mmCIF file of C-alpha atoms in Angstrom:
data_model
loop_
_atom_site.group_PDB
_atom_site.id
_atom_site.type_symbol
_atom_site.label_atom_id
_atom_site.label_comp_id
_atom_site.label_asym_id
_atom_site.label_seq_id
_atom_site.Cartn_x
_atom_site.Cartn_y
_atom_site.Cartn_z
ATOM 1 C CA UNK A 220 -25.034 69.524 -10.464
ATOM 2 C CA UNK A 221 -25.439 68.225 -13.961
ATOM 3 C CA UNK A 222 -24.243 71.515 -15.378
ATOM 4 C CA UNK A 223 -21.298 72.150 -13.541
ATOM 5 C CA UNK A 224 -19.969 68.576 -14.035
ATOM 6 C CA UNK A 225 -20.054 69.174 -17.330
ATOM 7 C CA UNK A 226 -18.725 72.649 -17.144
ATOM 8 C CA UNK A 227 -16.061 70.534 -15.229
ATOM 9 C CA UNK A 228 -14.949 68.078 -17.581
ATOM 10 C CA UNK A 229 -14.777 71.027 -20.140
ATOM 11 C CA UNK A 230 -11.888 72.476 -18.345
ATOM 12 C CA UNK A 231 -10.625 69.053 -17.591
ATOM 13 C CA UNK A 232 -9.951 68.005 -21.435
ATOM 14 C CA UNK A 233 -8.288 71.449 -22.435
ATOM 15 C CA UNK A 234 -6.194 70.685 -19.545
ATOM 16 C CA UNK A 235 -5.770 67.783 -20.945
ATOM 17 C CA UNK A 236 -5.154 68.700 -24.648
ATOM 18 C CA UNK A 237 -2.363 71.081 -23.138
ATOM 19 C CA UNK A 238 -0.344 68.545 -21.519
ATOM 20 C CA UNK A 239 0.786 65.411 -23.619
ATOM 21 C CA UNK A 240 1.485 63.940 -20.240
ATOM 22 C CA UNK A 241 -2.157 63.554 -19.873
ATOM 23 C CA UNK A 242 -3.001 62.753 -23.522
ATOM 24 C CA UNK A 243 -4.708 59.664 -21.697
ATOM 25 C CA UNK A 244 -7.248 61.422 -19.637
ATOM 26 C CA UNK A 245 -9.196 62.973 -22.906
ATOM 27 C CA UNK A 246 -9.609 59.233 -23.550
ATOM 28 C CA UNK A 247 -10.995 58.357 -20.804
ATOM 29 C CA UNK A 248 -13.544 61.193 -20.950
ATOM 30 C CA UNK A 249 -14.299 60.540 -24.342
ATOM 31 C CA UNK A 250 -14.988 56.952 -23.408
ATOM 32 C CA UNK A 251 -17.405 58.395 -20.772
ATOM 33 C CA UNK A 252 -19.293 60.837 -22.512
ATOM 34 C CA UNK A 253 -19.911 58.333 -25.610
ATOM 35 C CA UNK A 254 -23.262 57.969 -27.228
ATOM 36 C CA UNK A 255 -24.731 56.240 -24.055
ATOM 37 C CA UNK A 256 -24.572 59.959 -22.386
ATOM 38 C CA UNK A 257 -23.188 58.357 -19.168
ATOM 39 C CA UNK A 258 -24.138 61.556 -17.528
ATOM 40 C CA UNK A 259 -27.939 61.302 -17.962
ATOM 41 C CA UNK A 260 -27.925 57.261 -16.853
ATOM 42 C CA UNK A 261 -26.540 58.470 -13.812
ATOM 43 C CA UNK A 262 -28.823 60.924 -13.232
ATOM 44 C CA UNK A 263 -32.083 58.705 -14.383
ATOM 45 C CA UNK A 264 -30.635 56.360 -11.268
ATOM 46 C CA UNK A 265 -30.423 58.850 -8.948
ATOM 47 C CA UNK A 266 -33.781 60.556 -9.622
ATOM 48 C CA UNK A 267 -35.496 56.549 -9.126
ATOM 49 C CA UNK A 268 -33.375 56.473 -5.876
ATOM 50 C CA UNK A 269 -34.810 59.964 -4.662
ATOM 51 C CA UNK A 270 -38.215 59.230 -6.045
ATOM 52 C CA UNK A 271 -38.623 55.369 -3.786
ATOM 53 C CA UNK A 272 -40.810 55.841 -0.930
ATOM 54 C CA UNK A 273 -39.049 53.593 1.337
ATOM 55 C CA UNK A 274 -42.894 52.766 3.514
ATOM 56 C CA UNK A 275 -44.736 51.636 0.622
ATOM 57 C CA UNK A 276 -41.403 49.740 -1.201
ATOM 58 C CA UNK A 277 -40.123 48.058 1.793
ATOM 59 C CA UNK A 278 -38.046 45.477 0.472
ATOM 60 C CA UNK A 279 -35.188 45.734 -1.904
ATOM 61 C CA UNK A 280 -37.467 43.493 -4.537
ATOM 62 C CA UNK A 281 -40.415 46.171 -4.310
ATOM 63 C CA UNK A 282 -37.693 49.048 -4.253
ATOM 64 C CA UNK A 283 -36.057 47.559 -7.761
ATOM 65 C CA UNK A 284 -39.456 46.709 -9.163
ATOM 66 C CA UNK A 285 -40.360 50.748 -9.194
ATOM 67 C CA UNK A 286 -36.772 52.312 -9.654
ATOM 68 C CA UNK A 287 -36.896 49.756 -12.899
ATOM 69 C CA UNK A 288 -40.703 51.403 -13.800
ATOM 70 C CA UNK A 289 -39.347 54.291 -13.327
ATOM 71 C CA UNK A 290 -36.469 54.326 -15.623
ATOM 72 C CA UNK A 291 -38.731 53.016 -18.193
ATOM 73 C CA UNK A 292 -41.341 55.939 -17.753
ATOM 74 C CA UNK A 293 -38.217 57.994 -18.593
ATOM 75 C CA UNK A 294 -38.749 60.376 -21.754
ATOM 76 C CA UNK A 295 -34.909 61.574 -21.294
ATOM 77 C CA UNK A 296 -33.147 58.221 -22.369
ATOM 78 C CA UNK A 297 -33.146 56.426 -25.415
ATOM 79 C CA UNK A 298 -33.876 52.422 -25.142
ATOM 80 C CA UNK A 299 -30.483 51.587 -25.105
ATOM 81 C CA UNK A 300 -29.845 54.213 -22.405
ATOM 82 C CA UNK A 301 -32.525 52.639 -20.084
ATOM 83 C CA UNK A 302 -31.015 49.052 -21.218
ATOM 84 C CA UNK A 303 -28.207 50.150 -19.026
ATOM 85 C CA UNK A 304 -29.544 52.354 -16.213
ATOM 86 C CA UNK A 305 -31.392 48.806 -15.948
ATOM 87 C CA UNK A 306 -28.688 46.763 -15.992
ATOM 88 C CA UNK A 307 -26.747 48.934 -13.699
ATOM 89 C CA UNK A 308 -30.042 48.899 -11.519
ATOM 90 C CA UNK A 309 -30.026 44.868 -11.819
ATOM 91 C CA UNK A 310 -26.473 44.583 -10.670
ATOM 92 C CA UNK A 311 -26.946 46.836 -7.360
ATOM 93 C CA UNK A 312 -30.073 44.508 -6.683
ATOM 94 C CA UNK A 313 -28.531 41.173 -7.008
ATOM 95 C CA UNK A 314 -25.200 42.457 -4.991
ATOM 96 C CA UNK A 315 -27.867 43.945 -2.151
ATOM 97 C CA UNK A 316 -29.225 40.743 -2.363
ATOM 98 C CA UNK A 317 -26.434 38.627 -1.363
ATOM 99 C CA UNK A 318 -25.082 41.083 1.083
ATOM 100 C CA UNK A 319 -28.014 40.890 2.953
ATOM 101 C CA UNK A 320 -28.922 37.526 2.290
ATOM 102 C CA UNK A 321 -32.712 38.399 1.039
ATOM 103 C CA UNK A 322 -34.628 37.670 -2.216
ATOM 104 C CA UNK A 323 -36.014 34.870 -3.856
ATOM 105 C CA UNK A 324 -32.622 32.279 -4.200
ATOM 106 C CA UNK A 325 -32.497 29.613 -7.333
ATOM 107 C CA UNK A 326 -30.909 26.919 -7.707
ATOM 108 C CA UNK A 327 -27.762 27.103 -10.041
ATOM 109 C CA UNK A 328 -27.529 24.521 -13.000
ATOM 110 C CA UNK A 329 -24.151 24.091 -12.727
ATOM 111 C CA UNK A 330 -23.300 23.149 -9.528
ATOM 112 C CA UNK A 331 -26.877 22.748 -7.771
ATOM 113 C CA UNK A 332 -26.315 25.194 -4.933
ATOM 114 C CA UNK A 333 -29.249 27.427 -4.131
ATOM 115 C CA UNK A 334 -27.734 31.597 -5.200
ATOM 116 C CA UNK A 335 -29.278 34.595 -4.735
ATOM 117 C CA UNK A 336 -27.660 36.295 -8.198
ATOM 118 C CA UNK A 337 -29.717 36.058 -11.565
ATOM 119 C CA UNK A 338 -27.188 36.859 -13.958
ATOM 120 C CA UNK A 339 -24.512 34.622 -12.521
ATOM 121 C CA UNK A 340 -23.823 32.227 -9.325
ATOM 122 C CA UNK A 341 -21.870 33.353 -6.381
ATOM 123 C CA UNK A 342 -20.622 29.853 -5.613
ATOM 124 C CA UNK A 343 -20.058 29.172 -8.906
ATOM 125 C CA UNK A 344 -17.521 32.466 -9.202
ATOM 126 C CA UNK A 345 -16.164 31.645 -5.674
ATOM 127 C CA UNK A 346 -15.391 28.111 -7.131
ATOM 128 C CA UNK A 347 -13.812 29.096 -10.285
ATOM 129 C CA UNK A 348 -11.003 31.563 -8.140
ATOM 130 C CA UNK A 349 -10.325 28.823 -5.726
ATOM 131 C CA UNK A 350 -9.440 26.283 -8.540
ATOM 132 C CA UNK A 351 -7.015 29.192 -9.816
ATOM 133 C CA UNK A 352 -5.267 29.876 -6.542
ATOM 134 C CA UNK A 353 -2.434 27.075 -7.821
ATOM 135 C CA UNK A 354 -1.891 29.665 -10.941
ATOM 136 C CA UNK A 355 -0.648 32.507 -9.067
ATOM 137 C CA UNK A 356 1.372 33.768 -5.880
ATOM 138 C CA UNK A 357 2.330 37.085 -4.521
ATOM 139 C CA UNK A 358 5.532 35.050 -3.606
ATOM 140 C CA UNK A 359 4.611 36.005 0.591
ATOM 141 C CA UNK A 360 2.415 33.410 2.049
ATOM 142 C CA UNK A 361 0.346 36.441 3.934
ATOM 143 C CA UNK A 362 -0.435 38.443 1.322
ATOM 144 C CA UNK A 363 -1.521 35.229 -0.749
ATOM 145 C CA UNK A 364 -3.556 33.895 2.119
ATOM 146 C CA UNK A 365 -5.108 38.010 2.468
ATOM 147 C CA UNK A 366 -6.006 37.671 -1.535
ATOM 148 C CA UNK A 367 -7.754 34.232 -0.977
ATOM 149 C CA UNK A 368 -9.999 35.219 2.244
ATOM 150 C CA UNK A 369 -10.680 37.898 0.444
ATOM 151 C CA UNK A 370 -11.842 36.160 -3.292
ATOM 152 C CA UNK A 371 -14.050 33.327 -1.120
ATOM 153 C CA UNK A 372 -16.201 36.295 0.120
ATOM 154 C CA UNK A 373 -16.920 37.622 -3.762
ATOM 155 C CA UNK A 374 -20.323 39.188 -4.171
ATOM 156 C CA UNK A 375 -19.964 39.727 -8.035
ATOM 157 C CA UNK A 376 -17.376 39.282 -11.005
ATOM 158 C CA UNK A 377 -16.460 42.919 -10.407
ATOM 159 C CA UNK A 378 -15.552 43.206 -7.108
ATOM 160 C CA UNK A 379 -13.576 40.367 -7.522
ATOM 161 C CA UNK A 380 -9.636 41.295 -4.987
ATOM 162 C CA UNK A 381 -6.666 39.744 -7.025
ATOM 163 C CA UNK A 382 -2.866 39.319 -7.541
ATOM 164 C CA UNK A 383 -2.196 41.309 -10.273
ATOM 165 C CA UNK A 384 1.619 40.499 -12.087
ATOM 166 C CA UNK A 385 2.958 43.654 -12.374
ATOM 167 C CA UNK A 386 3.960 43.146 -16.149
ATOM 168 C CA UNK A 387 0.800 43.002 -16.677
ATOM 169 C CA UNK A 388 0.977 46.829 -16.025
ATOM 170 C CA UNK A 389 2.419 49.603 -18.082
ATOM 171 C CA UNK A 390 2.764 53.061 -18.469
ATOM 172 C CA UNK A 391 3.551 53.577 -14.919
ATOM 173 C CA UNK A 392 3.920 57.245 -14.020
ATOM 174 C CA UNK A 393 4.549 58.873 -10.717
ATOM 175 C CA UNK A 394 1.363 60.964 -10.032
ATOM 176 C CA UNK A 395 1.953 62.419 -6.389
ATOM 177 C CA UNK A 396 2.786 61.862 -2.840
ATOM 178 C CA UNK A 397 -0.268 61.264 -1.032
ATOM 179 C CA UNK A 398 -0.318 60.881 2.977
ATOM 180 C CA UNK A 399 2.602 58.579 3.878
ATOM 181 C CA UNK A 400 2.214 56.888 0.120
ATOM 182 C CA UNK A 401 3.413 57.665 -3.007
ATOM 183 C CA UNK A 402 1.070 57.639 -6.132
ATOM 184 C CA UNK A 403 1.050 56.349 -9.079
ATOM 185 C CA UNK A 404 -0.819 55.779 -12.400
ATOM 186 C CA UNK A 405 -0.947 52.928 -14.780
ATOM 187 C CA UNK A 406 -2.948 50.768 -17.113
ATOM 188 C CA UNK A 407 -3.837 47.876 -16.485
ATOM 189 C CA UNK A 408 -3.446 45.553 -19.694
ATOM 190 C CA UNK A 409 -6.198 42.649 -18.905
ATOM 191 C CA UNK A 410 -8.035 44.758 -16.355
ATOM 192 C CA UNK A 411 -11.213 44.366 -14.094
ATOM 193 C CA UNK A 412 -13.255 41.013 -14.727
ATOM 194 C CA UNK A 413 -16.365 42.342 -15.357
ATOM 195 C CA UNK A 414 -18.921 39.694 -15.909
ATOM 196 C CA UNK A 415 -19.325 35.166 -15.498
ATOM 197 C CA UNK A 416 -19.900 33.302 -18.397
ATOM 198 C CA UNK A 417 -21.941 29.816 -16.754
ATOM 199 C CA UNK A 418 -21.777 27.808 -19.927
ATOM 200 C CA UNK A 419 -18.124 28.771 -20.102
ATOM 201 C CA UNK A 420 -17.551 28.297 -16.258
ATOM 202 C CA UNK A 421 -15.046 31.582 -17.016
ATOM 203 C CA UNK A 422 -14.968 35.294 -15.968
ATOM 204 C CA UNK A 423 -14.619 37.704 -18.405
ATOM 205 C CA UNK A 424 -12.667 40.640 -18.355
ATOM 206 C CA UNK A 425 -13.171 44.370 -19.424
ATOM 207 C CA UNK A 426 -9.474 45.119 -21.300
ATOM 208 C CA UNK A 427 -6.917 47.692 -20.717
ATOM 209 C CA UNK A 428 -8.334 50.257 -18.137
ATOM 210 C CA UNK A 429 -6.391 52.932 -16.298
ATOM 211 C CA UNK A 430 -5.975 52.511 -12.580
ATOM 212 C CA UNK A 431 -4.135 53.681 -9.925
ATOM 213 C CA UNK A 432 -0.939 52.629 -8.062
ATOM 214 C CA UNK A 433 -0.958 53.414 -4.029
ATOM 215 C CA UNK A 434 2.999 52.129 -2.638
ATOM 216 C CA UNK A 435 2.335 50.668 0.639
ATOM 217 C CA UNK A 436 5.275 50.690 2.969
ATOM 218 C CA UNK A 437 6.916 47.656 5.256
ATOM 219 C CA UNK A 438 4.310 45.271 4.109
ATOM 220 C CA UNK A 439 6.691 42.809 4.546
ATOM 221 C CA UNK A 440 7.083 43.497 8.530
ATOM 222 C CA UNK A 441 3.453 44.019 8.903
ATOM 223 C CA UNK A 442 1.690 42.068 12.045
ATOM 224 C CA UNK A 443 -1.037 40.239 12.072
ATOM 225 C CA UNK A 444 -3.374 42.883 13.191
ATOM 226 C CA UNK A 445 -2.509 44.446 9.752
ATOM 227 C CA UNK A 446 -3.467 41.874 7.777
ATOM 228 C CA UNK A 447 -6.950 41.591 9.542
ATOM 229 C CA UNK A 448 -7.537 44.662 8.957
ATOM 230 C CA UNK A 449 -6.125 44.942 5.354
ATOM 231 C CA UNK A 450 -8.680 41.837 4.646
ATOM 232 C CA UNK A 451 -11.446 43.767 6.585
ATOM 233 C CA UNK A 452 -10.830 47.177 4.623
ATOM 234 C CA UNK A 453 -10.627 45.727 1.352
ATOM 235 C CA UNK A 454 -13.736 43.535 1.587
ATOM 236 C CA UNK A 455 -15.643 46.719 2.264
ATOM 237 C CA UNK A 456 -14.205 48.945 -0.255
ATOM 238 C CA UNK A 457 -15.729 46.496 -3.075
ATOM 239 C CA UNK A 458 -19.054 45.547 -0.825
ATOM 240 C CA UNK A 459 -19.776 49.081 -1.146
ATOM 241 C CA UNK A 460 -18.172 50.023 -3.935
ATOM 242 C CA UNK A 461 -20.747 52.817 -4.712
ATOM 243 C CA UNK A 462 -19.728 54.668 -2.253
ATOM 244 C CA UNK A 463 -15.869 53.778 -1.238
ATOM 245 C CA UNK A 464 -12.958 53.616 -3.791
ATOM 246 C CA UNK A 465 -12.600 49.786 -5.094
ATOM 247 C CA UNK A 466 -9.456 48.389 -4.764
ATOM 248 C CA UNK A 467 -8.698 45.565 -7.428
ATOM 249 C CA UNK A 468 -5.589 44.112 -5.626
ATOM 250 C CA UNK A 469 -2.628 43.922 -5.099
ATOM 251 C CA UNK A 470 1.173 44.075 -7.472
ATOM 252 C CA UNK A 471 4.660 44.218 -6.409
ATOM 253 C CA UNK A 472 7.478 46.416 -7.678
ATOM 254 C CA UNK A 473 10.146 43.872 -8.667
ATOM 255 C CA UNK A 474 12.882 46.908 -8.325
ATOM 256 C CA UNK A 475 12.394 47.344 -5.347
ATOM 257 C CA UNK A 476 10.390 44.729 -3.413
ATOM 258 C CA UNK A 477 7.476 47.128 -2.232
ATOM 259 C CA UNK A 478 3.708 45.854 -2.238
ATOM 260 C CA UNK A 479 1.180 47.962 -4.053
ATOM 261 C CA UNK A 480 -2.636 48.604 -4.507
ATOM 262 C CA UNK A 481 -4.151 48.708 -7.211
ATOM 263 C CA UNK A 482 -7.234 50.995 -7.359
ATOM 264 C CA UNK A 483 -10.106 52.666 -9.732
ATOM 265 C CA UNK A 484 -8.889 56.047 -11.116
ATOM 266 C CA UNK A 485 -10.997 58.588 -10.300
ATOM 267 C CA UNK A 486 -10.940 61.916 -11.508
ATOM 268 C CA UNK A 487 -9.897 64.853 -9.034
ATOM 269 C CA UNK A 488 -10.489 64.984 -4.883
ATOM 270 C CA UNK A 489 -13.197 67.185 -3.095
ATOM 271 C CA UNK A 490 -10.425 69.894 -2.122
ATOM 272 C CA UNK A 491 -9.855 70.474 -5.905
ATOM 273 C CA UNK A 492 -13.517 69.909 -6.902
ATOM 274 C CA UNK A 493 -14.331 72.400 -4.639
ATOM 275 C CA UNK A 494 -11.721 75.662 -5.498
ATOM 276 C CA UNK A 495 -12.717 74.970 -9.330
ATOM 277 C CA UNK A 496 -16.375 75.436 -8.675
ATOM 278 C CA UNK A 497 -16.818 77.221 -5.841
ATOM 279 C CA UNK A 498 -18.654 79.907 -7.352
ATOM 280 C CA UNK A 499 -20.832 78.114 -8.961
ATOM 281 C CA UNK A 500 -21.639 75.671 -6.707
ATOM 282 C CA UNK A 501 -25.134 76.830 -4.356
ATOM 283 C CA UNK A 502 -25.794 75.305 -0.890
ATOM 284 C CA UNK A 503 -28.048 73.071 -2.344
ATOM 285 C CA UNK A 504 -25.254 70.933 -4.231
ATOM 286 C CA UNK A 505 -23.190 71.437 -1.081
ATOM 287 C CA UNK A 506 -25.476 70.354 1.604
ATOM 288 C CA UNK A 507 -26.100 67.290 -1.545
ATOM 289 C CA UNK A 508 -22.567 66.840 -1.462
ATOM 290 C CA UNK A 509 -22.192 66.862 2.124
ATOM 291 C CA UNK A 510 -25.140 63.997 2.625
ATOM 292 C CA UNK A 511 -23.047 61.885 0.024
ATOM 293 C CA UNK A 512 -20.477 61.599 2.314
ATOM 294 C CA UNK A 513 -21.550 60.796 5.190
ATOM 295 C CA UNK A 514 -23.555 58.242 3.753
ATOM 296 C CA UNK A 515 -20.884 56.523 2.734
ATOM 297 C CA UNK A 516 -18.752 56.877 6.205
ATOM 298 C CA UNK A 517 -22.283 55.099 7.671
ATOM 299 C CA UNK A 518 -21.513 52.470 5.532
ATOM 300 C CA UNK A 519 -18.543 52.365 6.738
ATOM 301 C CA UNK A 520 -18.955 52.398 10.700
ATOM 302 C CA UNK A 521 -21.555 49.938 10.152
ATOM 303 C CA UNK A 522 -19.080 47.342 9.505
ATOM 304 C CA UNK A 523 -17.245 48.424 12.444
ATOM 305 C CA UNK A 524 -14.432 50.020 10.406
ATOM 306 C CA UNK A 525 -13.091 53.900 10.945
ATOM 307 C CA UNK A 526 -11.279 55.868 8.234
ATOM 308 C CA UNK A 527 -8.405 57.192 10.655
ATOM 309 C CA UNK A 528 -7.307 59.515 7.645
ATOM 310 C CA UNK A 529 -10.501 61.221 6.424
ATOM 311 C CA UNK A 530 -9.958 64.859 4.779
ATOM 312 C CA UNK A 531 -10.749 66.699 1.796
ATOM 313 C CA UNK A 532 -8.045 65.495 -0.291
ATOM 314 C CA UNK A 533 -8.830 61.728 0.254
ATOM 315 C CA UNK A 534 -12.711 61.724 -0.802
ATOM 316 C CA UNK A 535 -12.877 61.511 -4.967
ATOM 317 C CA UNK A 536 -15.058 62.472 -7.559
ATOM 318 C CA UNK A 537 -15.826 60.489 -10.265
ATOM 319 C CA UNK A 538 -16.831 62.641 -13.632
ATOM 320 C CA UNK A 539 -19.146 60.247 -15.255
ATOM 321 C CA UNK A 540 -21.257 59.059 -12.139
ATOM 322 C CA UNK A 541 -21.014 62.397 -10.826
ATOM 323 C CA UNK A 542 -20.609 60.721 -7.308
ATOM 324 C CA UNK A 543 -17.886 61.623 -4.812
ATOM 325 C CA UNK A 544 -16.216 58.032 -3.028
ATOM 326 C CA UNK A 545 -13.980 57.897 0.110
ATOM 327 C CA UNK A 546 -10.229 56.422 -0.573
ATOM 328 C CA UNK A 547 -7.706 55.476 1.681
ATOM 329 C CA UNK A 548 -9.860 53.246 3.760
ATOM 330 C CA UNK A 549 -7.666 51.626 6.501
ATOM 331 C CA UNK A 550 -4.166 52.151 4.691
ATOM 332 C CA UNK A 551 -2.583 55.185 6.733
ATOM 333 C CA UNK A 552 0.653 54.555 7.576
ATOM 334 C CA UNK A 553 3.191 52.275 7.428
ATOM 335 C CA UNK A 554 2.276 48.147 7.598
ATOM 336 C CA UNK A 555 4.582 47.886 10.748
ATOM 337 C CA UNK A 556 3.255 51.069 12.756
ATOM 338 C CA UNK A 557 2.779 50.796 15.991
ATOM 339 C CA UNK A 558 -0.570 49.981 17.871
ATOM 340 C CA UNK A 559 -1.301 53.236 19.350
ATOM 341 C CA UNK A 560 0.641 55.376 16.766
ATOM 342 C CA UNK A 561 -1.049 57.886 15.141
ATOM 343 C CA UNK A 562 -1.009 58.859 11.135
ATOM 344 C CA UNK A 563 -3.241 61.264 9.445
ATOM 345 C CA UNK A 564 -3.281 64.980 8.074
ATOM 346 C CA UNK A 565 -3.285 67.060 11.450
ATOM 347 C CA UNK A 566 -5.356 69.771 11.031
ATOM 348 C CA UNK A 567 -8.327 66.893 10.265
ATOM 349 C CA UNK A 568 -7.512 64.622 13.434
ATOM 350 C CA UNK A 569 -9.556 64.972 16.754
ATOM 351 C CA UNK A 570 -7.601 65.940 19.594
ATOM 352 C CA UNK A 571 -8.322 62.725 21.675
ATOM 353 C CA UNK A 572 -6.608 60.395 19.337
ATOM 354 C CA UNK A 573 -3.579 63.587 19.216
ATOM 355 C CA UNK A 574 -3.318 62.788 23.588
ATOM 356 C CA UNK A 575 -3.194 58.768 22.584
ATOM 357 C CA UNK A 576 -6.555 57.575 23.236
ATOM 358 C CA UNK A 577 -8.706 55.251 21.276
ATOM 359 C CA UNK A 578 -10.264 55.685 17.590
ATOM 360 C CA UNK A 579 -13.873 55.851 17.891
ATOM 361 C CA UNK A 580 -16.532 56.187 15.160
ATOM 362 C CA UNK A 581 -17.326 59.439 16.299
ATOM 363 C CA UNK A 582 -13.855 60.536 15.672
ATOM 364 C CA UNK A 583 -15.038 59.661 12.160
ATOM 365 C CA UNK A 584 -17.732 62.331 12.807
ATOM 366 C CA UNK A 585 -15.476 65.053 14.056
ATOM 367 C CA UNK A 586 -13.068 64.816 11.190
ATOM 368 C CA UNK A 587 -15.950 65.266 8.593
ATOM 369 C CA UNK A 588 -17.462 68.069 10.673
ATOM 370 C CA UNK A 589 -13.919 69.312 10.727
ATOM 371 C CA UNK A 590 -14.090 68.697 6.710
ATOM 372 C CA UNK A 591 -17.024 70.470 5.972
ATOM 373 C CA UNK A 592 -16.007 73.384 8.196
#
């Protein structure tokens, strides 16, 4: 797929050069296709992923241990490439780690609890955003109390949920009307923290990024029920942020009162990916394609969760990873809808939920079967 990504991006920055509106998106792909060819990282990973026997490494130290060999073996990347296929190896190790509690633990230096992460201390980053919560408020008790659930179950610096001021946005631009929410883009002045400085006892951030805006509706009347699951949805978009769209948090419009997410930027949807290289694109990459996804809607049932708006226009592609993510995870709809109501694109939901019965995981598997159709 390496060739048609690139083929891809191509198109994308003529677009680009043809529309000042968009002036912003040949940045963004010249930032990705800098002299660390993000492209060939991503497919160094991916080859060590394909290449782990899962019988002889059958622990997630053994399995890092050869995907790390084998990134060094590689003849494709230069040292400073396989610094950061390594790194980027390093961080989906220690984040496994703590998610499922395995791995040799330490003991941090700074405040003497036992952590599973090398590079930084869980506790210690949970500890740092709890002595902030004073600094900041949404200005609605819920939403604050949703933020701070969410911050004391932190895996990492960059999956970190949190109230973002909207000044601290600009360049806001209506994108689209997606679902029942309107779209927008933005960038984000301070953006993403990205890393934990110990001696510091700080988090560090990454600088003005470009994200995306999602309006959610009647926040202010939502129930309880939506909260829950607002706390559960946004907890797994950044536990499994490899495979589901990470949400940073949340802003409000001051003009008009209105809560919004604020989410990664991806690049273009499935539907689109799909018309723009259809010819090129052989069963292979499809049936590759196809196993990408569901993947990441196991991921997703196995927290219990169900994407109750799956279709081809909510599942993203990401140019530099070359990986496709699911969006819209557990935000259909209005805050305030009603229990039983039901939201969705049409053609994509299973008639059972249409007569007013239950969701069921396996609805999830009849939508993407209806997808891939």
């Amino acid at each position: 797929m390496e060739t048609i990504r690139k083929k891809h991006v191509i198109e994308q920055e003529e677009e680009s050069n043809n529309n000042n509106n968009d002036d912003w998106q040949t940045i963004y792909l010249i930032k990705i296709y800098s002299a660390t060819r993000k492209d060939l990282i991503y497919t160094a990973i991916n080859k060590a992923y394909a290449l782990t026997d899962f019988n002889i490494h059958n622990d997630i130290h053994k399995q890092f241990e050869f995907q790390k060999q084998t990134i060094l073996a590689n003849e494709s990347l230069t040292e400073n490439e396989k610094s950061e296929a390594i790194r980027m190896l390093t961080s989906s190790y220690v984040k496994n780690k703590i998610i499922y509690n395995k791995g040799t633990s330490r003991v941090c230096e700074n405040c003497n609890q036992k952590c599973l992460a090398t590079l930084y201390c869980e506790y210690c980053v949970r500890n740092y955003l709890k002595n902030n919560f004073s600094n900041w408020t949404s200005g609605n008790d819920d939403i604050d109390n949703l933020i701070q659930e969410c911050q004391m179950k932190t895996l990492e610096p960059d999956s970190i949920i949190e109230w973002i001021p909207y000044n601290n946005l600009k360049n806001i631009k209506y994108l689209t009307k997606g679902g029942y929410s309107e779209i927008y883009t933005a960038e984000w002045i301070d953006g993403q923290f990205i890393e934990s400085d110990s001696n510091q006892q700080q988090l560090k951030r990454l600088g003005e990024q470009y994200v995306v805006l999602k309006r959610l509706e009647n926040v202010e009347s939502a129930n309880k029920r939506w909260f829950e699951e607002a706390n559960s949805h946004l907890n797994i978009c950044n536990r499994w942020s490899d495979a589901i769209v990470q949400c940073f948090g949340l802003t409000k419009d001051p003009l008009n009162g209105d809560y919004m997410l604020v989410m990664n930027k991806l690049n273009t949807d499935l539907r689109k990916y799909l018309q723009q290289n259809h010819n090129q694109l052989t069963w292979k990459e499809r049936i590759q394609i196809a196993a990408v996804i569901i993947e990441a809607l196991l991921r997703v049932h196995n927290e219990n969760a169900i994407h109750r708006d799956l279709h081809s226009g909510n599942i993203l592609f990401h140019f530099g990873s070359g990986k496709f993510n699911i969006s819209d995870l557990g935000f259909c709809g209005p805050a305030d809808k009603p229990l039983k109501s039901v939201y969705g694109n049409l053609p994509y939901i299973a008639p059972e939920v249409i007569s007013g019965k239950y969701w069921h995981t396996y609805v999830g598997n009849f939508i993407w079967t209806t997808t891939i159709y």
